[in-house]
PDB file of C-alpha atoms and ligand atoms in Angstrom:
ATOM      1  CA  UNK A  22      -0.132   0.034  -0.110  1.00  0.00           C
ATOM      2  CA  UNK A  23       1.310   2.967  -1.136  1.00  0.00           C
ATOM      3  CA  UNK A  24       0.339   6.418   1.107  1.00  0.00           C
ATOM      4  CA  UNK A  25       1.078  10.417   0.336  1.00  0.00           C
ATOM      5  CA  UNK A  26      -0.264  12.455   3.546  1.00  0.00           C
ATOM      6  CA  UNK A  27       0.626  15.837   2.070  1.00  0.00           C
ATOM      7  CA  UNK A  28      -0.384  17.511  -1.331  1.00  0.00           C
ATOM      8  CA  UNK A  29      -1.831  20.852  -2.291  1.00  0.00           C
ATOM      9  CA  UNK A  30      -3.838  21.842  -5.183  1.00  0.00           C
ATOM     10  CA  UNK A  31      -4.640  25.045  -6.772  1.00  0.00           C
ATOM     11  CA  UNK A  32      -7.101  25.572  -4.224  1.00  0.00           C
ATOM     12  CA  UNK A  33      -4.430  26.889  -2.227  1.00  0.00           C
ATOM     13  CA  UNK A  34      -0.724  27.138  -3.808  1.00  0.00           C
ATOM     14  CA  UNK A  35      -0.515  23.822  -5.824  1.00  0.00           C
ATOM     15  CA  UNK A  36      -1.196  24.212  -9.648  1.00  0.00           C
ATOM     16  CA  UNK A  37      -3.038  21.531 -10.110  1.00  0.00           C
ATOM     17  CA  UNK A  38      -6.744  21.083  -9.763  1.00  0.00           C
ATOM     18  CA  UNK A  39      -8.029  18.790  -6.753  1.00  0.00           C
ATOM     19  CA  UNK A  40      -9.234  16.328 -10.078  1.00  0.00           C
ATOM     20  CA  UNK A  41      -5.733  16.995 -11.209  1.00  0.00           C
ATOM     21  CA  UNK A  42      -4.294  15.823  -7.686  1.00  0.00           C
ATOM     22  CA  UNK A  43      -5.984  12.653  -7.149  1.00  0.00           C
ATOM     23  CA  UNK A  44      -5.485  11.437 -11.156  1.00  0.00           C
ATOM     24  CA  UNK A  45      -1.641  12.386 -10.485  1.00  0.00           C
ATOM     25  CA  UNK A  46      -1.771  10.214  -7.517  1.00  0.00           C
ATOM     26  CA  UNK A  47      -3.322   7.446  -9.360  1.00  0.00           C
ATOM     27  CA  UNK A  48      -1.119   7.425 -12.018  1.00  0.00           C
ATOM     28  CA  UNK A  49       1.944   7.739  -9.571  1.00  0.00           C
ATOM     29  CA  UNK A  50       0.428   4.254  -8.327  1.00  0.00           C
ATOM     30  CA  UNK A  51      -0.733   5.670  -4.710  1.00  0.00           C
ATOM     31  CA  UNK A  52      -3.448   3.532  -2.991  1.00  0.00           C
ATOM     32  CA  UNK A  53      -4.025   6.928  -0.553  1.00  0.00           C
ATOM     33  CA  UNK A  54      -3.910  10.651  -0.680  1.00  0.00           C
ATOM     34  CA  UNK A  55      -4.604  13.321   1.702  1.00  0.00           C
ATOM     35  CA  UNK A  56      -5.321  16.850   0.040  1.00  0.00           C
ATOM     36  CA  UNK A  57      -3.952  19.435   2.420  1.00  0.00           C
ATOM     37  CA  UNK A  58      -4.594  22.977   1.080  1.00  0.00           C
ATOM     38  CA  UNK A  59      -3.695  25.906   2.990  1.00  0.00           C
ATOM     39  CA  UNK A  60      -5.874  26.866   5.369  1.00  0.00           C
ATOM     40  CA  UNK A  61      -8.894  25.280   3.629  1.00  0.00           C
ATOM     41  CA  UNK A  62     -11.170  22.679   3.175  1.00  0.00           C
ATOM     42  CA  UNK A  63     -12.438  24.090  -0.146  1.00  0.00           C
ATOM     43  CA  UNK A  64     -10.857  21.024  -2.622  1.00  0.00           C
ATOM     44  CA  UNK A  65     -12.123  18.223  -0.535  1.00  0.00           C
ATOM     45  CA  UNK A  66     -15.543  17.674  -2.634  1.00  0.00           C
ATOM     46  CA  UNK A  67     -13.842  17.750  -5.942  1.00  0.00           C
ATOM     47  CA  UNK A  68     -10.875  15.234  -4.828  1.00  0.00           C
ATOM     48  CA  UNK A  69     -13.359  13.006  -3.459  1.00  0.00           C
ATOM     49  CA  UNK A  70     -15.775  13.199  -6.435  1.00  0.00           C
ATOM     50  CA  UNK A  71     -12.929  12.894  -8.830  1.00  0.00           C
ATOM     51  CA  UNK A  72     -10.967   9.883  -7.151  1.00  0.00           C
ATOM     52  CA  UNK A  73     -10.174   7.310  -9.740  1.00  0.00           C
ATOM     53  CA  UNK A  74     -11.393   3.929  -8.099  1.00  0.00           C
ATOM     54  CA  UNK A  75      -9.517   2.345  -5.742  1.00  0.00           C
ATOM     55  CA  UNK A  76      -7.716   5.539  -4.607  1.00  0.00           C
ATOM     56  CA  UNK A  77      -8.549   6.542  -0.910  1.00  0.00           C
ATOM     57  CA  UNK A  78      -8.626  10.385  -0.343  1.00  0.00           C
ATOM     58  CA  UNK A  79      -7.884  11.384   3.027  1.00  0.00           C
ATOM     59  CA  UNK A  80      -9.396  15.106   3.764  1.00  0.00           C
ATOM     60  CA  UNK A  81      -6.909  17.441   5.220  1.00  0.00           C
ATOM     61  CA  UNK A  82      -5.484  20.866   5.720  1.00  0.00           C
ATOM     62  CA  UNK A  83      -2.433  22.860   6.733  1.00  0.00           C
ATOM     63  CA  UNK A  84      -2.805  25.314   9.088  1.00  0.00           C
ATOM     64  CA  UNK A  85      -0.136  28.530   9.536  1.00  0.00           C
ATOM     65  CA  UNK A  86       0.944  28.637  12.609  1.00  0.00           C
ATOM     66  CA  UNK A  87       3.435  29.923  15.298  1.00  0.00           C
ATOM     67  CA  UNK A  88       5.615  28.487  18.095  1.00  0.00           C
ATOM     68  CA  UNK A  89       6.620  31.277  20.266  1.00  0.00           C
ATOM     69  CA  UNK A  90       9.949  30.898  22.353  1.00  0.00           C
ATOM     70  CA  UNK A  91      10.687  32.005  25.466  1.00  0.00           C
ATOM     71  CA  UNK A  92      13.233  35.197  24.533  1.00  0.00           C
ATOM     72  CA  UNK A  93      13.230  34.921  20.625  1.00  0.00           C
ATOM     73  CA  UNK A  94      11.140  35.980  17.789  1.00  0.00           C
ATOM     74  CA  UNK A  95       8.144  33.413  16.858  1.00  0.00           C
ATOM     75  CA  UNK A  96       9.142  30.787  14.643  1.00  0.00           C
ATOM     76  CA  UNK A  97       6.779  29.915  11.632  1.00  0.00           C
ATOM     77  CA  UNK A  98       5.744  26.100  11.927  1.00  0.00           C
ATOM     78  CA  UNK A  99       3.062  24.087   9.623  1.00  0.00           C
ATOM     79  CA  UNK A 100       0.527  21.999  11.178  1.00  0.00           C
ATOM     80  CA  UNK A 101      -1.279  19.302   9.606  1.00  0.00           C
ATOM     81  CA  UNK A 102      -4.572  18.163  10.028  1.00  0.00           C
ATOM     82  CA  UNK A 103      -6.607  15.386   9.006  1.00  0.00           C
ATOM     83  CA  UNK A 104     -10.043  13.622   9.418  1.00  0.00           C
ATOM     84  CA  UNK A 105     -11.625  16.625  11.414  1.00  0.00           C
ATOM     85  CA  UNK A 106     -14.830  18.030  10.851  1.00  0.00           C
ATOM     86  CA  UNK A 107     -14.830  21.104   8.203  1.00  0.00           C
ATOM     87  CA  UNK A 108     -18.110  22.409  10.027  1.00  0.00           C
ATOM     88  CA  UNK A 109     -16.536  22.599  13.540  1.00  0.00           C
ATOM     89  CA  UNK A 110     -17.121  26.398  14.182  1.00  0.00           C
ATOM     90  CA  UNK A 111     -13.921  27.347  16.106  1.00  0.00           C
ATOM     91  CA  UNK A 112     -11.775  25.520  13.310  1.00  0.00           C
ATOM     92  CA  UNK A 113     -13.466  27.043  10.499  1.00  0.00           C
ATOM     93  CA  UNK A 114     -13.139  30.585  12.196  1.00  0.00           C
ATOM     94  CA  UNK A 115      -9.347  30.185  12.436  1.00  0.00           C
ATOM     95  CA  UNK A 116      -8.943  29.296   8.917  1.00  0.00           C
ATOM     96  CA  UNK A 117     -11.102  32.050   7.597  1.00  0.00           C
ATOM     97  CA  UNK A 118      -9.179  34.175   9.776  1.00  0.00           C
ATOM     98  CA  UNK A 119      -5.769  32.872   8.188  1.00  0.00           C
ATOM     99  CA  UNK A 120      -7.162  33.270   4.553  1.00  0.00           C
ATOM    100  CA  UNK A 121      -7.894  37.029   5.265  1.00  0.00           C
ATOM    101  CA  UNK A 122      -4.794  37.160   7.184  1.00  0.00           C
ATOM    102  CA  UNK A 123      -2.964  35.963   3.682  1.00  0.00           C
ATOM    103  CA  UNK A 124      -4.987  38.379   1.334  1.00  0.00           C
ATOM    104  CA  UNK A 125      -3.870  41.418   3.230  1.00  0.00           C
ATOM    105  CA  UNK A 126       0.119  40.071   3.414  1.00  0.00           C
ATOM    106  CA  UNK A 127       0.045  39.243  -0.120  1.00  0.00           C
ATOM    107  CA  UNK A 128      -1.141  42.572  -1.092  1.00  0.00           C
ATOM    108  CA  UNK A 129       1.342  44.305   1.248  1.00  0.00           C
ATOM    109  CA  UNK A 130       3.936  42.398  -0.385  1.00  0.00           C
ATOM    110  CA  UNK A 131       2.693  42.923  -4.045  1.00  0.00           C
ATOM    111  CA  UNK A 132       2.246  46.467  -3.233  1.00  0.00           C
ATOM    112  CA  UNK A 133       5.655  47.315  -2.124  1.00  0.00           C
ATOM    113  CA  UNK A 134       7.243  45.248  -4.971  1.00  0.00           C
ATOM    114  CA  UNK A 135       5.245  47.209  -7.632  1.00  0.00           C
ATOM    115  CA  UNK A 136       5.923  50.403  -5.694  1.00  0.00           C
ATOM    116  CA  UNK A 137       9.757  49.584  -6.405  1.00  0.00           C
ATOM    117  CA  UNK A 138       9.282  48.991 -10.414  1.00  0.00           C
ATOM    118  CA  UNK A 139       8.633  45.157 -10.155  1.00  0.00           C
ATOM    119  CA  UNK A 140       5.417  45.309 -12.895  1.00  0.00           C
ATOM    120  CA  UNK A 141       3.071  42.972 -10.813  1.00  0.00           C
ATOM    121  CA  UNK A 142      -0.221  43.597 -10.007  1.00  0.00           C
ATOM    122  CA  UNK A 143      -2.613  42.555  -6.833  1.00  0.00           C
ATOM    123  CA  UNK A 144      -5.663  42.616  -9.008  1.00  0.00           C
ATOM    124  CA  UNK A 145      -4.406  40.470 -11.344  1.00  0.00           C
ATOM    125  CA  UNK A 146      -2.955  37.997  -8.743  1.00  0.00           C
ATOM    126  CA  UNK A 147      -6.272  37.948  -7.075  1.00  0.00           C
ATOM    127  CA  UNK A 148      -8.308  37.222 -10.532  1.00  0.00           C
ATOM    128  CA  UNK A 149      -5.390  34.201 -11.324  1.00  0.00           C
ATOM    129  CA  UNK A 150      -5.688  32.767  -7.980  1.00  0.00           C
ATOM    130  CA  UNK A 151      -9.411  32.141  -8.951  1.00  0.00           C
ATOM    131  CA  UNK A 152     -10.729  32.464  -5.469  1.00  0.00           C
ATOM    132  CA  UNK A 153      -8.132  30.434  -4.026  1.00  0.00           C
ATOM    133  CA  UNK A 154      -5.975  30.800  -1.098  1.00  0.00           C
ATOM    134  CA  UNK A 155      -3.293  33.032  -1.909  1.00  0.00           C
ATOM    135  CA  UNK A 156       0.100  32.384  -0.835  1.00  0.00           C
ATOM    136  CA  UNK A 157       4.030  33.544  -1.964  1.00  0.00           C
ATOM    137  CA  UNK A 158       4.179  30.859  -4.705  1.00  0.00           C
ATOM    138  CA  UNK A 159       1.187  33.128  -6.238  1.00  0.00           C
ATOM    139  CA  UNK A 160       3.400  36.359  -5.815  1.00  0.00           C
ATOM    140  CA  UNK A 161       6.653  34.122  -7.297  1.00  0.00           C
ATOM    141  CA  UNK A 162       4.306  33.010 -10.528  1.00  0.00           C
ATOM    142  CA  UNK A 163       3.489  36.880 -11.031  1.00  0.00           C
ATOM    143  CA  UNK A 164       7.320  37.774 -10.694  1.00  0.00           C
ATOM    144  CA  UNK A 165       8.495  34.768 -12.957  1.00  0.00           C
ATOM    145  CA  UNK A 166       5.577  35.966 -15.414  1.00  0.00           C
ATOM    146  CA  UNK A 167       6.771  39.465 -15.585  1.00  0.00           C
ATOM    147  CA  UNK A 168      10.293  38.338 -16.265  1.00  0.00           C
ATOM    148  CA  UNK A 169      11.332  39.886 -12.959  1.00  0.00           C
ATOM    149  CA  UNK A 170      13.001  36.365 -12.219  1.00  0.00           C
ATOM    150  CA  UNK A 171      13.805  33.077 -14.321  1.00  0.00           C
ATOM    151  CA  UNK A 172      12.182  30.858 -11.668  1.00  0.00           C
ATOM    152  CA  UNK A 173       9.807  30.535  -8.848  1.00  0.00           C
ATOM    153  CA  UNK A 174      12.355  29.023  -7.029  1.00  0.00           C
ATOM    154  CA  UNK A 175      14.402  32.427  -7.539  1.00  0.00           C
ATOM    155  CA  UNK A 176      11.990  34.229  -6.426  1.00  0.00           C
ATOM    156  CA  UNK A 177      11.949  32.326  -2.911  1.00  0.00           C
ATOM    157  CA  UNK A 178      15.634  32.588  -2.789  1.00  0.00           C
ATOM    158  CA  UNK A 179      15.678  36.405  -3.220  1.00  0.00           C
ATOM    159  CA  UNK A 180      12.473  38.720  -2.968  1.00  0.00           C
ATOM    160  CA  UNK A 181       9.938  36.534  -1.676  1.00  0.00           C
ATOM    161  CA  UNK A 182      12.830  35.202   1.207  1.00  0.00           C
ATOM    162  CA  UNK A 183      12.133  35.478   4.796  1.00  0.00           C
ATOM    163  CA  UNK A 184      14.940  37.575   4.994  1.00  0.00           C
ATOM    164  CA  UNK A 185      14.117  40.331   2.122  1.00  0.00           C
ATOM    165  CA  UNK A 186      12.828  43.461   2.910  1.00  0.00           C
ATOM    166  CA  UNK A 187       9.521  42.596   0.933  1.00  0.00           C
ATOM    167  CA  UNK A 188       8.823  39.926   3.086  1.00  0.00           C
ATOM    168  CA  UNK A 189       5.484  40.372   5.564  1.00  0.00           C
ATOM    169  CA  UNK A 190       4.876  38.068   8.051  1.00  0.00           C
ATOM    170  CA  UNK A 191       1.177  36.803   8.668  1.00  0.00           C
ATOM    171  CA  UNK A 192      -0.393  36.406  12.271  1.00  0.00           C
ATOM    172  CA  UNK A 193      -0.620  32.682  12.356  1.00  0.00           C
ATOM    173  CA  UNK A 194      -2.065  30.676  14.799  1.00  0.00           C
ATOM    174  CA  UNK A 195      -0.444  29.574  18.016  1.00  0.00           C
ATOM    175  CA  UNK A 196       0.735  26.238  17.460  1.00  0.00           C
ATOM    176  CA  UNK A 197      -0.631  25.159  20.558  1.00  0.00           C
ATOM    177  CA  UNK A 198      -4.184  26.663  20.334  1.00  0.00           C
ATOM    178  CA  UNK A 199      -4.205  24.992  16.625  1.00  0.00           C
ATOM    179  CA  UNK A 200      -3.561  21.774  18.037  1.00  0.00           C
ATOM    180  CA  UNK A 201      -6.553  21.954  20.632  1.00  0.00           C
ATOM    181  CA  UNK A 202      -8.727  23.590  17.875  1.00  0.00           C
ATOM    182  CA  UNK A 203      -7.955  20.255  15.561  1.00  0.00           C
ATOM    183  CA  UNK A 204      -8.309  17.784  18.436  1.00  0.00           C
ATOM    184  CA  UNK A 205     -11.428  19.660  19.483  1.00  0.00           C
ATOM    185  CA  UNK A 206     -13.055  19.000  15.618  1.00  0.00           C
ATOM    186  CA  UNK A 207     -12.002  15.260  15.953  1.00  0.00           C
ATOM    187  CA  UNK A 208      -8.942  15.939  13.594  1.00  0.00           C
ATOM    188  CA  UNK A 209      -5.354  14.615  13.653  1.00  0.00           C
ATOM    189  CA  UNK A 210      -2.524  17.042  14.012  1.00  0.00           C
ATOM    190  CA  UNK A 211       0.521  16.468  12.595  1.00  0.00           C
ATOM    191  CA  UNK A 212       3.775  18.565  13.048  1.00  0.00           C
ATOM    192  CA  UNK A 213       4.833  19.220   9.369  1.00  0.00           C
ATOM    193  CA  UNK A 214       8.420  19.159   7.858  1.00  0.00           C
ATOM    194  CA  UNK A 215       9.478  20.406  11.511  1.00  0.00           C
ATOM    195  CA  UNK A 216      13.398  20.126  10.618  1.00  0.00           C
ATOM    196  CA  UNK A 217      13.024  21.689   7.118  1.00  0.00           C
ATOM    197  CA  UNK A 218      16.224  24.084   8.151  1.00  0.00           C
ATOM    198  CA  UNK A 219      16.420  25.899   4.393  1.00  0.00           C
ATOM    199  CA  UNK A 220      12.668  27.483   5.343  1.00  0.00           C
ATOM    200  CA  UNK A 221      14.239  29.534   8.171  1.00  0.00           C
ATOM    201  CA  UNK A 222      14.700  29.010  12.257  1.00  0.00           C
ATOM    202  CA  UNK A 223      13.330  25.562  13.136  1.00  0.00           C
ATOM    203  CA  UNK A 224      12.356  24.710  16.765  1.00  0.00           C
ATOM    204  CA  UNK A 225      13.952  22.912  19.475  1.00  0.00           C
ATOM    205  CA  UNK A 226      12.871  19.340  21.031  1.00  0.00           C
ATOM    206  CA  UNK A 227      11.250  21.484  24.054  1.00  0.00           C
ATOM    207  CA  UNK A 228       8.832  22.802  21.549  1.00  0.00           C
ATOM    208  CA  UNK A 229       8.002  19.611  20.106  1.00  0.00           C
ATOM    209  CA  UNK A 230       7.650  18.128  23.653  1.00  0.00           C
ATOM    210  CA  UNK A 231       5.368  20.813  24.432  1.00  0.00           C
ATOM    211  CA  UNK A 232       3.318  20.469  21.599  1.00  0.00           C
ATOM    212  CA  UNK A 233       2.951  16.747  22.430  1.00  0.00           C
ATOM    213  CA  UNK A 234       1.488  17.690  25.767  1.00  0.00           C
ATOM    214  CA  UNK A 235      -0.702  19.985  24.178  1.00  0.00           C
ATOM    215  CA  UNK A 236      -2.157  16.966  22.302  1.00  0.00           C
ATOM    216  CA  UNK A 237      -0.295  16.619  19.017  1.00  0.00           C
ATOM    217  CA  UNK A 238      -0.539  13.241  17.751  1.00  0.00           C
ATOM    218  CA  UNK A 239       2.113  12.651  14.693  1.00  0.00           C
ATOM    219  CA  UNK A 240       5.187  13.767  13.429  1.00  0.00           C
ATOM    220  CA  UNK A 241       5.994  14.296   9.631  1.00  0.00           C
ATOM    221  CA  UNK A 242       9.462  12.230   9.142  1.00  0.00           C
ATOM    222  CA  UNK A 243      10.149  11.313   5.429  1.00  0.00           C
ATOM    223  CA  UNK A 244       9.597  14.738   3.773  1.00  0.00           C
ATOM    224  CA  UNK A 245      11.786  16.141   0.908  1.00  0.00           C
ATOM    225  CA  UNK A 246      13.198  18.794   2.883  1.00  0.00           C
ATOM    226  CA  UNK A 247      14.367  16.837   5.630  1.00  0.00           C
ATOM    227  CA  UNK A 248      17.764  15.391   5.287  1.00  0.00           C
ATOM    228  CA  UNK A 249      18.332  11.946   6.299  1.00  0.00           C
ATOM    229  CA  UNK A 250      20.130  12.857  10.105  1.00  0.00           C
ATOM    230  CA  UNK A 251      16.940  15.033  10.925  1.00  0.00           C
ATOM    231  CA  UNK A 252      14.422  12.048   9.876  1.00  0.00           C
ATOM    232  CA  UNK A 253      16.665   9.971  12.263  1.00  0.00           C
ATOM    233  CA  UNK A 254      16.468  12.368  14.986  1.00  0.00           C
ATOM    234  CA  UNK A 255      12.426  13.096  14.442  1.00  0.00           C
ATOM    235  CA  UNK A 256      11.797   9.484  14.237  1.00  0.00           C
ATOM    236  CA  UNK A 257      13.301   8.921  17.592  1.00  0.00           C
ATOM    237  CA  UNK A 258      11.258  11.767  19.090  1.00  0.00           C
ATOM    238  CA  UNK A 259       8.044  10.290  18.006  1.00  0.00           C
ATOM    239  CA  UNK A 260       9.217   7.241  19.583  1.00  0.00           C
ATOM    240  CA  UNK A 261       9.956   9.411  23.125  1.00  0.00           C
ATOM    241  CA  UNK A 262       6.693  10.944  22.731  1.00  0.00           C
ATOM    242  CA  UNK A 263       4.631   8.307  21.445  1.00  0.00           C
ATOM    243  CA  UNK A 264       3.821  10.127  18.421  1.00  0.00           C
ATOM    244  CA  UNK A 265       2.838   8.464  14.980  1.00  0.00           C
ATOM    245  CA  UNK A 266       4.991   9.319  11.699  1.00  0.00           C
ATOM    246  CA  UNK A 267       4.251   9.821   8.406  1.00  0.00           C
ATOM    247  CA  UNK A 268       6.015  10.222   5.153  1.00  0.00           C
ATOM    248  CA  UNK A 269       4.863  12.796   2.212  1.00  0.00           C
ATOM    249  CA  UNK A 270       5.874  14.857  -0.747  1.00  0.00           C
ATOM    250  CA  UNK A 271       4.011  17.927  -0.056  1.00  0.00           C
ATOM    251  CA  UNK A 272       3.394  17.910  -3.653  1.00  0.00           C
ATOM    252  CA  UNK A 273       2.430  21.353  -5.241  1.00  0.00           C
ATOM    253  CA  UNK A 274       2.317  20.809  -8.800  1.00  0.00           C
ATOM    254  CA  UNK A 275       4.820  22.585 -10.862  1.00  0.00           C
ATOM    255  CA  UNK A 276       5.481  25.314  -8.655  1.00  0.00           C
ATOM    256  CA  UNK A 277       7.998  22.979  -6.842  1.00  0.00           C
ATOM    257  CA  UNK A 278      10.209  20.236  -8.569  1.00  0.00           C
ATOM    258  CA  UNK A 279       9.014  17.723  -5.992  1.00  0.00           C
ATOM    259  CA  UNK A 280       6.666  14.756  -7.606  1.00  0.00           C
ATOM    260  CA  UNK A 281       3.915  13.446  -6.128  1.00  0.00           C
ATOM    261  CA  UNK A 282       4.332  10.105  -4.156  1.00  0.00           C
ATOM    262  CA  UNK A 283       8.157  11.450  -3.454  1.00  0.00           C
ATOM    263  CA  UNK A 284       8.087  10.139   0.121  1.00  0.00           C
ATOM    264  CA  UNK A 285       5.196   7.862   1.526  1.00  0.00           C
ATOM    265  CA  UNK A 286       4.033   6.827   4.866  1.00  0.00           C
ATOM    266  CA  UNK A 287       3.892   3.638   6.589  1.00  0.00           C
ATOM    267  CA  UNK A 288       0.706   1.814   6.444  1.00  0.00           C
ATOM    268  CA  UNK A 289       0.722   0.800  10.241  1.00  0.00           C
ATOM    269  CA  UNK A 290       1.185   4.453  11.152  1.00  0.00           C
ATOM    270  CA  UNK A 291      -1.623   5.408   8.469  1.00  0.00           C
ATOM    271  CA  UNK A 292      -4.253   2.933   9.991  1.00  0.00           C
ATOM    272  CA  UNK A 293      -3.339   4.437  13.678  1.00  0.00           C
ATOM    273  CA  UNK A 294      -4.081   7.971  12.002  1.00  0.00           C
ATOM    274  CA  UNK A 295      -6.800   6.778  10.736  1.00  0.00           C
ATOM    275  CA  UNK A 296      -8.222   5.199  13.996  1.00  0.00           C
ATOM    276  CA  UNK A 297      -7.639   8.391  15.723  1.00  0.00           C
ATOM    277  CA  UNK A 298      -9.551  10.748  13.355  1.00  0.00           C
ATOM    278  CA  UNK A 299     -13.373  10.931  14.348  1.00  0.00           C
ATOM    279  CA  UNK A 300     -14.339  14.287  12.554  1.00  0.00           C
ATOM    280  CA  UNK A 301     -14.740  13.179   9.062  1.00  0.00           C
ATOM    281  CA  UNK A 302     -13.467   9.942   7.207  1.00  0.00           C
ATOM    282  CA  UNK A 303     -11.393   8.795   4.342  1.00  0.00           C
ATOM    283  CA  UNK A 304     -13.361   8.272   1.136  1.00  0.00           C
ATOM    284  CA  UNK A 305     -13.247   5.638  -1.246  1.00  0.00           C
ATOM    285  CA  UNK A 306     -14.057   5.431  -4.707  1.00  0.00           C
TER     286      UNK A 306
HETATM  287  P1  AMP B  11       3.211  31.469   2.139  1.00  0.00           P
HETATM  288  O1  AMP B  11       2.819  30.396   2.852  1.00  0.00           O
HETATM  289  O2  AMP B  11       2.521  32.151   1.575  1.00  0.00           O
HETATM  290  O3  AMP B  11       4.270  32.015   3.298  1.00  0.00           O
HETATM  291  O4  AMP B  11       4.309  30.791   1.164  1.00  0.00           O
HETATM  292  C1  AMP B  11       5.194  29.779   1.640  1.00  0.00           C
HETATM  293  C2  AMP B  11       4.831  28.463   0.873  1.00  0.00           C
HETATM  294  O5  AMP B  11       5.520  28.461  -0.126  1.00  0.00           O
HETATM  295  C3  AMP B  11       4.701  27.169   1.433  1.00  0.00           C
HETATM  296  O6  AMP B  11       3.538  26.375   1.119  1.00  0.00           O
HETATM  297  C4  AMP B  11       6.165  26.401   0.524  1.00  0.00           C
HETATM  298  O7  AMP B  11       5.365  25.135   0.456  1.00  0.00           O
HETATM  299  C5  AMP B  11       6.309  27.561  -0.456  1.00  0.00           C
HETATM  300  N1  AMP B  11       7.509  27.392  -0.837  1.00  0.00           N
HETATM  301  C6  AMP B  11       8.417  27.744  -0.028  1.00  0.00           C
HETATM  302  N2  AMP B  11       9.477  27.430  -1.102  1.00  0.00           N
HETATM  303  C7  AMP B  11       9.535  27.171  -2.418  1.00  0.00           C
HETATM  304  C8  AMP B  11      10.047  27.416  -3.596  1.00  0.00           C
HETATM  305  N3  AMP B  11      11.416  27.343  -3.679  1.00  0.00           N
HETATM  306  N4  AMP B  11       9.536  27.055  -4.626  1.00  0.00           N
HETATM  307  C9  AMP B  11       7.998  26.863  -4.639  1.00  0.00           C
HETATM  308  N5  AMP B  11       7.199  26.986  -3.506  1.00  0.00           N
HETATM  309  C10 AMP B  11       8.096  27.116  -2.214  1.00  0.00           C
HETATM  310 FE1   FE B  12       2.464  25.860  -0.292  1.00  0.00          FE
HETATM  311 FE1   FE B  13       4.307  23.279   5.130  1.00  0.00          FE
HETATM  312 ZN1   ZN B  14       2.588  21.929   2.381  1.00  0.00          ZN
END
């Protein structure tokens, strides 16, 4: 059984439609795929309806969160959430707040870039995102289309990097609160790419222990941005804290070079995840 529990569609910052994601999943030989668009559940219905025969779709999302260290600025962390109730009011309200936060922050980034002569427009970007959840990959695409940079990667390495003067942080959810919201909605919270050092500062073991204390249920161990030594570290932490482990591609279509199914989840760990989720169910076509 081949299982990929982290993918994005054009409902957030991937490039495939939800239909395209499930088709790509089946073509890659997956038996199970989770759709985890940022801060939204809008792609679930289409992905489930379009799933080719034999493919199981796990409903999920990836919430933008922050960890607040004792005496340092907050650290950006991502929280995957699976099998929660999409109508649970408090979690739904927080997703809505995060989407609005993304819009105001995206507009600030684009306006500042445009003011300095980069020929991109917020109105055009919003039109192209077609009502989906906006992120830096959309700005990166706009910069590529305008000929400012040669690739999405180049945009992320320069103008959109978290150290760039154009970078604007979002008021993301306190991760401990995010974990509580997901659990209250019957979901399974899993810490996404926790040791992806290339993305910026990472949290220490004490943060992961605190998250476990707040109800975290899993760690994403096998991820394209994790080097082998960090996967071992995370696997050890998961064993110590009795957390389940996942492996996933974090597929974003052509916005990233990682193919779907680049990393996969152990079937026993997947069974554990399914047994813990009570807010919604995997859908098998
Ligand atoms: P944001 O959520 O708006 O801060 O943007 C971060 C998103 O951009 C995450 O979903 C990342 O997966 C994605 N991302 C980070 N680096 C790159 C890159 N080099 N190319 C494409 N997408 C990226
Ligand atoms: Fe993304
Ligand atoms: Fe992420
Ligand atoms: Zn992701």
